[in-house]
Amino acid sequence: MTTVIDGNSVASDIRSEITDCVETLEDSGVNPGLATVLMSDDPASETYVSMKQQDCEEVGIESHHVEIDPDAPAAELFDTIDDLNDDPAVDGILVQLPVPDHVDKREVIRAIDPAKDVDGFHPENVGRLVAGDARFKPCTPHGVQKLLEAYDIETEGADAVIVGRSDIVGKPLANLLIQKAPLGNATTTVCHSRTDDLAAYTETADIVIAAAGVTEFIGGSMLSEDATVIDVGINRVDADNEKGYQLVGDVDYESAEPVVDAITPVPGGVGPMTRAMLLYNTVKGASEAHGVDIELP
Ligand code: NDP
């Protein structure tokens, strides 16, 4: 029997523990706050931001939201970030990406105070993660680790194959899995679009993590019967429903599920974990900024 890894359930447990963390902080007079900044009129970005605000509300984190006209000069965004860096009510800052073309994304990431960089993308935080002293683990890779932990999937000594080498998923996840630390110690291979014969890597792996953004391209024939498959991919495909589309992963679930040992569905796998780990980073930031001890999940 294949285990279906239930991200909604694991994320819900984590959110409930985060609610306790918020209460502990409040008992010490600290109201944790997350600022979201949106400089886009892309409906998907708007939805992501509003989901993050809703998540904050649910666990008691105060959410601060700033919207900037996508045609405004870049300076307006940088001034906003400066203000949020200085605002003691804000413990985490999230600038929803992508930003418009006239704004340099790298500069935006560097402008955020690393102590409030709850995405974990600032070079200081990337460096700390690589050095094994992470302050904020990026939300999706951290969520993947937490899913593996929740289902007792051993990473130590496992052959892990990550498909995708982006700065937000593949690279930080590889850095986490190779750490000489709990939830690490995996022998990790990172594949990408120039990998010759992807199947040669995936079919022998104990853990396959798909984060390529290519619709259902990893099928059951590319996976072993002992494999745990974590599907990070979120791809829209046309569907005959009210929305006109549905979300599918990078893994062809129909052919993979009967073959492998454990698998995440899409939706309901990694997505809810990413959202939960943003809340985790926000309360962690608040705890460190105000010197209040909390018991993180
Ligand atoms: P990027 O587009 O930044 O990176 C994709 C990576 O996949 C690249 O390294 C690319 O290689 C590699 N790749 C592309 N095609 C292939 C292929 N045919 N074979 C092997 N490797 C390939 O994407 P992201 O990392 O931002 O996101 C990946 C997916 O995860 C997307 O579907 C995204 O929507 C989803 N996502 C889901 C989240 C969640 O919470 N569930 C959170 C974040 C992302 P190369 O470097 O050579 O171009």
mmCIF file of C-alpha atoms and ligand atoms in Angstrom:
data_model
loop_
_atom_site.group_PDB
_atom_site.id
_atom_site.type_symbol
_atom_site.label_atom_id
_atom_site.label_comp_id
_atom_site.label_asym_id
_atom_site.label_seq_id
_atom_site.Cartn_x
_atom_site.Cartn_y
_atom_site.Cartn_z
ATOM 1 C CA MET A 1 0.000 0.000 0.000
ATOM 2 C CA THR A 2 1.363 3.384 -0.975
ATOM 3 C CA THR A 3 1.362 6.012 1.759
ATOM 4 C CA VAL A 4 -0.235 9.240 0.618
ATOM 5 C CA ILE A 5 1.585 12.022 2.443
ATOM 6 C CA ASP A 6 -1.042 14.422 3.709
ATOM 7 C CA GLY A 7 0.406 17.937 3.682
ATOM 8 C CA ASN A 8 -2.843 19.491 4.861
ATOM 9 C CA SER A 9 -2.810 17.420 8.016
ATOM 10 C CA VAL A 10 0.889 17.984 8.839
ATOM 11 C CA ALA A 11 0.536 21.717 8.130
ATOM 12 C CA SER A 12 -2.531 21.911 10.323
ATOM 13 C CA ASP A 13 -0.604 20.378 13.254
ATOM 14 C CA ILE A 14 2.233 22.849 12.715
ATOM 15 C CA ARG A 15 -0.192 25.780 12.547
ATOM 16 C CA SER A 16 -1.754 24.729 15.803
ATOM 17 C CA GLU A 17 1.686 24.668 17.493
ATOM 18 C CA ILE A 18 2.436 28.068 15.983
ATOM 19 C CA THR A 19 -0.770 29.380 17.550
ATOM 20 C CA ASP A 20 0.667 28.293 20.913
ATOM 21 C CA CYS A 21 3.931 30.105 20.084
ATOM 22 C CA VAL A 22 1.958 33.272 19.316
ATOM 23 C CA GLU A 23 0.195 32.999 22.685
ATOM 24 C CA THR A 24 3.534 32.623 24.473
ATOM 25 C CA LEU A 25 4.841 35.702 22.682
ATOM 26 C CA GLU A 26 1.697 37.657 23.533
ATOM 27 C CA ASP A 27 2.009 36.678 27.188
ATOM 28 C CA SER A 28 5.369 38.466 27.075
ATOM 29 C CA GLY A 29 3.842 41.530 25.433
ATOM 30 C CA VAL A 30 4.971 40.703 21.891
ATOM 31 C CA ASN A 31 2.472 40.694 19.009
ATOM 32 C CA PRO A 32 4.264 39.046 16.090
ATOM 33 C CA GLY A 33 3.712 40.813 12.779
ATOM 34 C CA LEU A 34 4.249 39.893 9.134
ATOM 35 C CA ALA A 35 4.356 42.564 6.432
ATOM 36 C CA THR A 36 3.425 41.594 2.892
ATOM 37 C CA VAL A 37 4.354 43.908 0.045
ATOM 38 C CA LEU A 38 2.683 43.560 -3.320
ATOM 39 C CA MET A 39 3.948 45.440 -6.365
ATOM 40 C CA SER A 40 1.991 43.621 -9.024
ATOM 41 C CA ASP A 41 -1.488 43.324 -10.433
ATOM 42 C CA ASP A 42 -1.062 39.674 -11.332
ATOM 43 C CA PRO A 43 -4.128 37.836 -9.964
ATOM 44 C CA ALA A 44 -2.016 34.838 -8.858
ATOM 45 C CA SER A 45 0.268 37.108 -6.794
ATOM 46 C CA GLU A 46 -2.770 38.849 -5.310
ATOM 47 C CA THR A 47 -4.195 35.465 -4.319
ATOM 48 C CA TYR A 48 -0.912 34.309 -2.756
ATOM 49 C CA VAL A 49 -0.682 37.475 -0.673
ATOM 50 C CA SER A 50 -4.265 37.297 0.502
ATOM 51 C CA MET A 51 -3.782 33.630 1.480
ATOM 52 C CA LYS A 52 -0.743 34.640 3.545
ATOM 53 C CA GLN A 53 -2.753 37.359 5.298
ATOM 54 C CA GLN A 54 -5.525 34.869 6.017
ATOM 55 C CA ASP A 55 -3.011 32.352 7.404
ATOM 56 C CA CYS A 56 -1.601 35.030 9.727
ATOM 57 C CA GLU A 57 -5.041 35.917 10.999
ATOM 58 C CA GLU A 58 -5.793 32.265 11.755
ATOM 59 C CA VAL A 59 -2.796 31.823 14.064
ATOM 60 C CA GLY A 60 -2.929 35.302 15.613
ATOM 61 C CA ILE A 61 -0.042 36.926 13.730
ATOM 62 C CA GLU A 62 -0.751 40.556 12.900
ATOM 63 C CA SER A 63 -0.592 41.157 9.185
ATOM 64 C CA HIS A 64 0.530 44.451 7.683
ATOM 65 C CA HIS A 65 -0.021 44.915 4.003
ATOM 66 C CA VAL A 66 1.421 47.452 1.572
ATOM 67 C CA GLU A 67 0.389 47.692 -2.067
ATOM 68 C CA ILE A 68 2.540 49.596 -4.523
ATOM 69 C CA ASP A 69 1.488 50.558 -8.024
ATOM 70 C CA PRO A 70 3.431 48.265 -10.406
ATOM 71 C CA ASP A 71 4.279 51.358 -12.514
ATOM 72 C CA ALA A 72 5.681 53.318 -9.569
ATOM 73 C CA PRO A 73 9.429 53.970 -9.477
ATOM 74 C CA ALA A 74 11.547 51.287 -7.808
ATOM 75 C CA ALA A 75 12.464 53.815 -5.090
ATOM 76 C CA GLU A 76 8.936 53.565 -3.724
ATOM 77 C CA LEU A 77 9.425 49.876 -3.020
ATOM 78 C CA PHE A 78 12.854 50.445 -1.454
ATOM 79 C CA ASP A 79 11.466 53.244 0.771
ATOM 80 C CA THR A 80 8.689 50.899 1.889
ATOM 81 C CA ILE A 81 11.198 48.172 2.730
ATOM 82 C CA ASP A 82 13.301 50.701 4.719
ATOM 83 C CA ASP A 83 10.234 51.725 6.722
ATOM 84 C CA LEU A 84 9.312 48.102 7.438
ATOM 85 C CA ASN A 85 12.909 47.313 8.426
ATOM 86 C CA ASP A 86 12.638 50.085 11.044
ATOM 87 C CA ASP A 87 9.134 49.219 12.233
ATOM 88 C CA PRO A 88 9.288 47.338 15.570
ATOM 89 C CA ALA A 89 5.772 45.921 14.987
ATOM 90 C CA VAL A 90 7.030 44.044 11.928
ATOM 91 C CA ASP A 91 8.992 40.827 12.531
ATOM 92 C CA GLY A 92 8.885 39.467 9.003
ATOM 93 C CA ILE A 93 8.867 41.105 5.574
ATOM 94 C CA LEU A 94 7.721 39.309 2.478
ATOM 95 C CA VAL A 95 7.904 41.038 -0.886
ATOM 96 C CA GLN A 96 5.738 38.997 -3.217
ATOM 97 C CA LEU A 97 7.755 37.952 -6.271
ATOM 98 C CA PRO A 98 7.914 38.532 -9.156
ATOM 99 C CA VAL A 99 8.430 42.284 -8.998
ATOM 100 C CA PRO A 100 8.052 44.369 -12.188
ATOM 101 C CA ASP A 101 10.898 44.307 -14.725
ATOM 102 C CA HIS A 102 12.131 47.792 -13.822
ATOM 103 C CA VAL A 103 12.832 46.638 -10.258
ATOM 104 C CA ASP A 104 15.970 44.608 -9.588
ATOM 105 C CA LYS A 105 14.834 41.497 -7.694
ATOM 106 C CA ARG A 106 18.281 40.895 -6.201
ATOM 107 C CA GLU A 107 18.401 44.454 -4.861
ATOM 108 C CA VAL A 108 14.977 43.938 -3.306
ATOM 109 C CA ILE A 109 16.117 40.786 -1.539
ATOM 110 C CA ARG A 110 19.276 42.535 -0.298
ATOM 111 C CA ALA A 111 17.294 45.534 0.971
ATOM 112 C CA ILE A 112 15.339 43.458 3.492
ATOM 113 C CA ASP A 113 16.833 43.330 6.990
ATOM 114 C CA PRO A 114 18.198 39.743 7.191
ATOM 115 C CA ALA A 115 16.640 39.430 10.668
ATOM 116 C CA LYS A 116 13.205 40.006 9.060
ATOM 117 C CA ASP A 117 13.854 38.025 5.864
ATOM 118 C CA VAL A 118 11.266 35.295 6.504
ATOM 119 C CA ASP A 119 11.640 33.964 2.952
ATOM 120 C CA GLY A 120 15.283 33.207 3.749
ATOM 121 C CA PHE A 121 16.484 34.593 0.398
ATOM 122 C CA HIS A 122 18.890 37.320 1.644
ATOM 123 C CA PRO A 123 22.535 36.403 0.852
ATOM 124 C CA GLU A 124 23.378 36.511 4.572
ATOM 125 C CA ASN A 125 20.673 33.941 5.287
ATOM 126 C CA VAL A 126 21.631 31.830 2.272
ATOM 127 C CA GLY A 127 25.223 31.830 3.548
ATOM 128 C CA ARG A 128 24.138 30.857 7.042
ATOM 129 C CA LEU A 129 22.054 27.992 5.677
ATOM 130 C CA VAL A 130 24.963 26.669 3.605
ATOM 131 C CA ALA A 131 27.241 26.978 6.641
ATOM 132 C CA GLY A 132 24.851 24.867 8.717
ATOM 133 C CA ASP A 133 23.705 27.749 10.913
ATOM 134 C CA ALA A 134 20.368 28.614 9.302
ATOM 135 C CA ARG A 135 18.418 31.553 10.695
ATOM 136 C CA PHE A 136 15.406 31.223 8.382
ATOM 137 C CA LYS A 137 15.144 28.089 6.266
ATOM 138 C CA PRO A 138 13.297 28.946 3.024
ATOM 139 C CA CYS A 139 9.680 27.892 3.434
ATOM 140 C CA THR A 140 9.263 25.258 0.718
ATOM 141 C CA PRO A 141 12.474 23.301 1.406
ATOM 142 C CA HIS A 142 11.804 23.473 5.133
ATOM 143 C CA GLY A 143 8.249 22.267 4.508
ATOM 144 C CA VAL A 144 9.602 19.306 2.545
ATOM 145 C CA GLN A 145 11.897 18.391 5.460
ATOM 146 C CA LYS A 146 8.982 18.624 7.879
ATOM 147 C CA LEU A 147 6.855 16.326 5.702
ATOM 148 C CA LEU A 148 9.629 13.722 5.611
ATOM 149 C CA GLU A 149 9.998 14.018 9.379
ATOM 150 C CA ALA A 150 6.262 13.671 9.999
ATOM 151 C CA TYR A 151 6.160 10.415 8.029
ATOM 152 C CA ASP A 152 9.394 9.027 9.565
ATOM 153 C CA ILE A 153 11.115 8.963 6.191
ATOM 154 C CA GLU A 154 14.799 8.605 6.949
ATOM 155 C CA THR A 155 17.066 11.017 5.121
ATOM 156 C CA GLU A 156 20.283 9.823 6.742
ATOM 157 C CA GLY A 157 22.112 7.644 4.245
ATOM 158 C CA ALA A 158 19.265 7.914 1.732
ATOM 159 C CA ASP A 159 19.897 8.632 -1.943
ATOM 160 C CA ALA A 160 17.929 11.821 -2.587
ATOM 161 C CA VAL A 161 17.405 13.208 -6.072
ATOM 162 C CA ILE A 162 16.153 16.756 -6.443
ATOM 163 C CA VAL A 163 14.839 17.730 -9.868
ATOM 164 C CA GLY A 164 15.298 21.506 -10.152
ATOM 165 C CA ARG A 165 18.034 23.889 -9.018
ATOM 166 C CA SER A 166 16.198 27.150 -8.388
ATOM 167 C CA ASP A 167 17.273 29.552 -5.652
ATOM 168 C CA ILE A 168 13.969 29.123 -3.845
ATOM 169 C CA VAL A 169 13.517 25.349 -3.935
ATOM 170 C CA GLY A 170 16.183 23.102 -5.451
ATOM 171 C CA LYS A 171 19.384 24.736 -4.210
ATOM 172 C CA PRO A 172 18.336 25.430 -0.609
ATOM 173 C CA LEU A 173 16.762 21.985 -0.333
ATOM 174 C CA ALA A 174 19.993 20.361 -1.521
ATOM 175 C CA ASN A 175 21.881 22.376 1.062
ATOM 176 C CA LEU A 176 19.527 21.236 3.812
ATOM 177 C CA LEU A 177 19.625 17.576 2.820
ATOM 178 C CA ILE A 178 23.440 17.445 2.790
ATOM 179 C CA GLN A 179 23.828 19.040 6.223
ATOM 180 C CA LYS A 180 25.408 16.874 8.888
ATOM 181 C CA ALA A 181 22.290 17.372 10.971
ATOM 182 C CA PRO A 182 18.879 15.867 11.702
ATOM 183 C CA LEU A 183 16.729 15.697 8.544
ATOM 184 C CA GLY A 184 19.969 15.866 6.533
ATOM 185 C CA ASN A 185 22.818 13.408 5.895
ATOM 186 C CA ALA A 186 21.322 12.376 2.548
ATOM 187 C CA THR A 187 23.494 11.602 -0.443
ATOM 188 C CA THR A 188 22.015 14.278 -2.632
ATOM 189 C CA THR A 189 21.975 14.678 -6.397
ATOM 190 C CA VAL A 190 20.606 17.806 -8.045
ATOM 191 C CA CYS A 191 19.231 17.373 -11.574
ATOM 192 C CA HIS A 192 18.157 20.135 -13.945
ATOM 193 C CA SER A 193 17.223 20.835 -17.531
ATOM 194 C CA ARG A 194 20.690 19.908 -18.805
ATOM 195 C CA THR A 195 20.774 16.578 -16.986
ATOM 196 C CA ASP A 196 21.388 13.799 -19.434
ATOM 197 C CA ASP A 197 19.050 10.858 -18.762
ATOM 198 C CA LEU A 198 17.056 12.069 -15.761
ATOM 199 C CA ALA A 199 15.455 8.645 -15.313
ATOM 200 C CA ALA A 200 18.854 7.089 -14.600
ATOM 201 C CA TYR A 201 18.935 9.194 -11.422
ATOM 202 C CA THR A 202 15.295 9.037 -10.356
ATOM 203 C CA GLU A 203 14.814 5.303 -10.845
ATOM 204 C CA THR A 204 17.385 4.356 -8.219
ATOM 205 C CA ALA A 205 16.618 7.122 -5.705
ATOM 206 C CA ASP A 206 15.146 6.531 -2.255
ATOM 207 C CA ILE A 207 13.711 10.042 -2.191
ATOM 208 C CA VAL A 208 12.731 11.968 -5.330
ATOM 209 C CA ILE A 209 11.818 15.617 -4.958
ATOM 210 C CA ALA A 210 10.353 17.122 -8.113
ATOM 211 C CA ALA A 211 10.610 20.910 -8.404
ATOM 212 C CA ALA A 212 10.890 21.650 -12.100
ATOM 213 C CA GLY A 213 7.537 23.202 -12.969
ATOM 214 C CA VAL A 214 6.962 20.763 -15.837
ATOM 215 C CA THR A 215 3.528 19.150 -15.973
ATOM 216 C CA GLU A 216 3.444 15.496 -14.896
ATOM 217 C CA PHE A 217 6.735 14.616 -16.568
ATOM 218 C CA ILE A 218 7.998 12.149 -13.969
ATOM 219 C CA GLY A 219 6.083 8.929 -14.415
ATOM 220 C CA GLY A 220 5.911 5.634 -12.534
ATOM 221 C CA SER A 221 8.418 3.981 -14.885
ATOM 222 C CA MET A 222 11.055 6.478 -13.675
ATOM 223 C CA LEU A 223 10.596 5.571 -9.998
ATOM 224 C CA SER A 224 11.430 2.619 -7.765
ATOM 225 C CA GLU A 225 9.002 0.737 -5.578
ATOM 226 C CA ASP A 226 10.865 1.876 -2.433
ATOM 227 C CA ALA A 227 10.785 5.542 -3.369
ATOM 228 C CA THR A 228 9.285 8.412 -1.458
ATOM 229 C CA VAL A 229 8.145 11.056 -3.916
ATOM 230 C CA ILE A 230 7.700 14.672 -2.903
ATOM 231 C CA ASP A 231 6.068 16.697 -5.649
ATOM 232 C CA VAL A 232 6.730 20.411 -5.259
ATOM 233 C CA GLY A 233 5.485 21.308 -8.731
ATOM 234 C CA ILE A 234 2.319 23.318 -9.188
ATOM 235 C CA ASN A 235 1.172 23.476 -12.791
ATOM 236 C CA ARG A 236 -2.124 24.683 -14.203
ATOM 237 C CA VAL A 237 -3.800 22.548 -16.815
ATOM 238 C CA ASP A 238 -7.081 23.198 -18.581
ATOM 239 C CA ALA A 239 -10.015 21.408 -17.000
ATOM 240 C CA ASP A 240 -13.707 21.134 -17.534
ATOM 241 C CA ASN A 241 -14.683 22.756 -14.223
ATOM 242 C CA GLU A 242 -15.865 26.135 -12.927
ATOM 243 C CA LYS A 243 -12.372 27.630 -12.857
ATOM 244 C CA GLY A 244 -11.454 26.210 -16.253
ATOM 245 C CA TYR A 245 -8.233 24.747 -14.868
ATOM 246 C CA GLN A 246 -6.859 22.379 -12.279
ATOM 247 C CA LEU A 247 -3.524 22.134 -10.504
ATOM 248 C CA VAL A 248 -1.241 19.182 -11.111
ATOM 249 C CA GLY A 249 2.307 18.400 -10.094
ATOM 250 C CA ASP A 250 5.527 17.528 -11.885
ATOM 251 C CA VAL A 251 4.849 13.870 -11.170
ATOM 252 C CA ASP A 252 2.284 11.879 -13.087
ATOM 253 C CA TYR A 253 0.355 10.797 -9.979
ATOM 254 C CA GLU A 254 -1.769 8.207 -11.789
ATOM 255 C CA SER A 255 1.226 6.181 -12.927
ATOM 256 C CA ALA A 256 3.502 6.917 -9.932
ATOM 257 C CA GLU A 257 1.158 6.259 -7.013
ATOM 258 C CA PRO A 258 0.725 2.502 -7.640
ATOM 259 C CA VAL A 259 4.490 2.034 -7.963
ATOM 260 C CA VAL A 260 6.109 3.951 -5.117
ATOM 261 C CA ASP A 261 6.202 3.602 -1.335
ATOM 262 C CA ALA A 262 4.982 7.116 -0.466
ATOM 263 C CA ILE A 263 3.889 10.166 -2.443
ATOM 264 C CA THR A 264 2.518 13.665 -1.959
ATOM 265 C CA PRO A 265 -0.598 14.689 -3.875
ATOM 266 C CA VAL A 266 -0.971 18.011 -5.701
ATOM 267 C CA PRO A 267 -2.729 19.941 -4.339
ATOM 268 C CA GLY A 268 -2.551 19.003 -0.662
ATOM 269 C CA GLY A 269 1.112 18.050 -0.387
ATOM 270 C CA VAL A 270 3.901 20.616 -0.253
ATOM 271 C CA GLY A 271 1.722 23.719 -0.843
ATOM 272 C CA PRO A 272 0.159 23.880 2.635
ATOM 273 C CA MET A 273 3.582 23.216 4.175
ATOM 274 C CA THR A 274 5.111 26.225 2.423
ATOM 275 C CA ARG A 275 2.379 28.404 3.909
ATOM 276 C CA ALA A 276 2.823 26.950 7.393
ATOM 277 C CA MET A 277 6.596 27.439 7.362
ATOM 278 C CA LEU A 278 6.176 31.136 6.584
ATOM 279 C CA LEU A 279 4.248 31.442 9.835
ATOM 280 C CA TYR A 280 6.983 29.422 11.539
ATOM 281 C CA ASN A 281 9.667 31.841 10.315
ATOM 282 C CA THR A 282 7.612 34.842 11.414
ATOM 283 C CA VAL A 283 7.229 33.630 14.996
ATOM 284 C CA LYS A 284 10.900 32.605 15.018
ATOM 285 C CA GLY A 285 11.834 36.127 13.906
ATOM 286 C CA ALA A 286 9.615 37.645 16.595
ATOM 287 C CA SER A 287 11.050 35.377 19.278
ATOM 288 C CA GLU A 288 14.629 36.301 18.348
ATOM 289 C CA ALA A 289 13.944 40.021 17.904
ATOM 290 C CA HIS A 290 12.298 40.333 21.302
ATOM 291 C CA GLY A 291 14.302 37.725 23.217
ATOM 292 C CA VAL A 292 11.298 35.583 24.135
ATOM 293 C CA ASP A 293 11.806 31.808 24.153
ATOM 294 C CA ILE A 294 9.200 29.761 22.307
ATOM 295 C CA GLU A 295 8.923 26.084 21.512
ATOM 296 C CA LEU A 296 8.907 25.873 17.734
ATOM 297 C CA PRO A 297 7.281 22.800 16.145
HETATM 298 P P1 NDP B 1 12.134 27.515 -11.573
HETATM 299 O O1 NDP B 1 11.528 27.656 -12.917
HETATM 300 O O2 NDP B 1 12.827 28.668 -10.950
HETATM 301 O O3 NDP B 1 13.188 26.289 -11.629
HETATM 302 C C1 NDP B 1 12.865 25.105 -12.268
HETATM 303 C C2 NDP B 1 14.043 24.178 -12.230
HETATM 304 O O4 NDP B 1 13.681 22.964 -12.861
HETATM 305 C C3 NDP B 1 15.251 24.708 -12.971
HETATM 306 O O5 NDP B 1 16.426 24.425 -12.235
HETATM 307 C C4 NDP B 1 15.239 23.939 -14.283
HETATM 308 O O6 NDP B 1 16.524 23.683 -14.811
HETATM 309 C C5 NDP B 1 14.624 22.619 -13.858
HETATM 310 N N1 NDP B 1 13.962 21.983 -14.977
HETATM 311 C C6 NDP B 1 13.095 22.516 -15.862
HETATM 312 N N2 NDP B 1 12.709 21.618 -16.770
HETATM 313 C C7 NDP B 1 13.345 20.465 -16.457
HETATM 314 C C8 NDP B 1 13.361 19.170 -17.035
HETATM 315 N N3 NDP B 1 12.653 18.864 -18.122
HETATM 316 N N4 NDP B 1 14.153 18.228 -16.462
HETATM 317 C C9 NDP B 1 14.879 18.518 -15.364
HETATM 318 N N5 NDP B 1 14.896 19.733 -14.768
HETATM 319 C C10 NDP B 1 14.144 20.695 -15.323
HETATM 320 O O7 NDP B 1 10.978 26.961 -10.651
HETATM 321 P P2 NDP B 1 10.782 26.993 -9.050
HETATM 322 O O8 NDP B 1 11.883 26.273 -8.375
HETATM 323 O O9 NDP B 1 10.431 28.340 -8.624
HETATM 324 O O10 NDP B 1 9.448 26.121 -8.952
HETATM 325 C C11 NDP B 1 9.407 24.788 -9.415
HETATM 326 C C12 NDP B 1 7.978 24.298 -9.340
HETATM 327 O O11 NDP B 1 7.582 24.275 -7.977
HETATM 328 C C13 NDP B 1 6.940 25.183 -10.047
HETATM 329 O O12 NDP B 1 5.920 24.347 -10.545
HETATM 330 C C14 NDP B 1 6.400 26.057 -8.944
HETATM 331 O O13 NDP B 1 5.101 26.510 -9.202
HETATM 332 C C15 NDP B 1 6.417 25.088 -7.801
HETATM 333 N N6 NDP B 1 6.509 25.686 -6.483
HETATM 334 C C16 NDP B 1 5.679 25.170 -5.535
HETATM 335 C C17 NDP B 1 5.726 25.614 -4.262
HETATM 336 C C18 NDP B 1 4.856 24.964 -3.259
HETATM 337 O O14 NDP B 1 4.653 25.527 -2.206
HETATM 338 N N7 NDP B 1 4.345 23.765 -3.532
HETATM 339 C C19 NDP B 1 6.611 26.709 -3.852
HETATM 340 C C20 NDP B 1 7.518 27.125 -4.902
HETATM 341 C C21 NDP B 1 7.440 26.635 -6.175
HETATM 342 P P3 NDP B 1 17.526 24.862 -15.302
HETATM 343 O O15 NDP B 1 18.088 25.451 -14.042
HETATM 344 O O16 NDP B 1 18.533 24.140 -16.092
HETATM 345 O O17 NDP B 1 16.697 25.834 -16.075
#
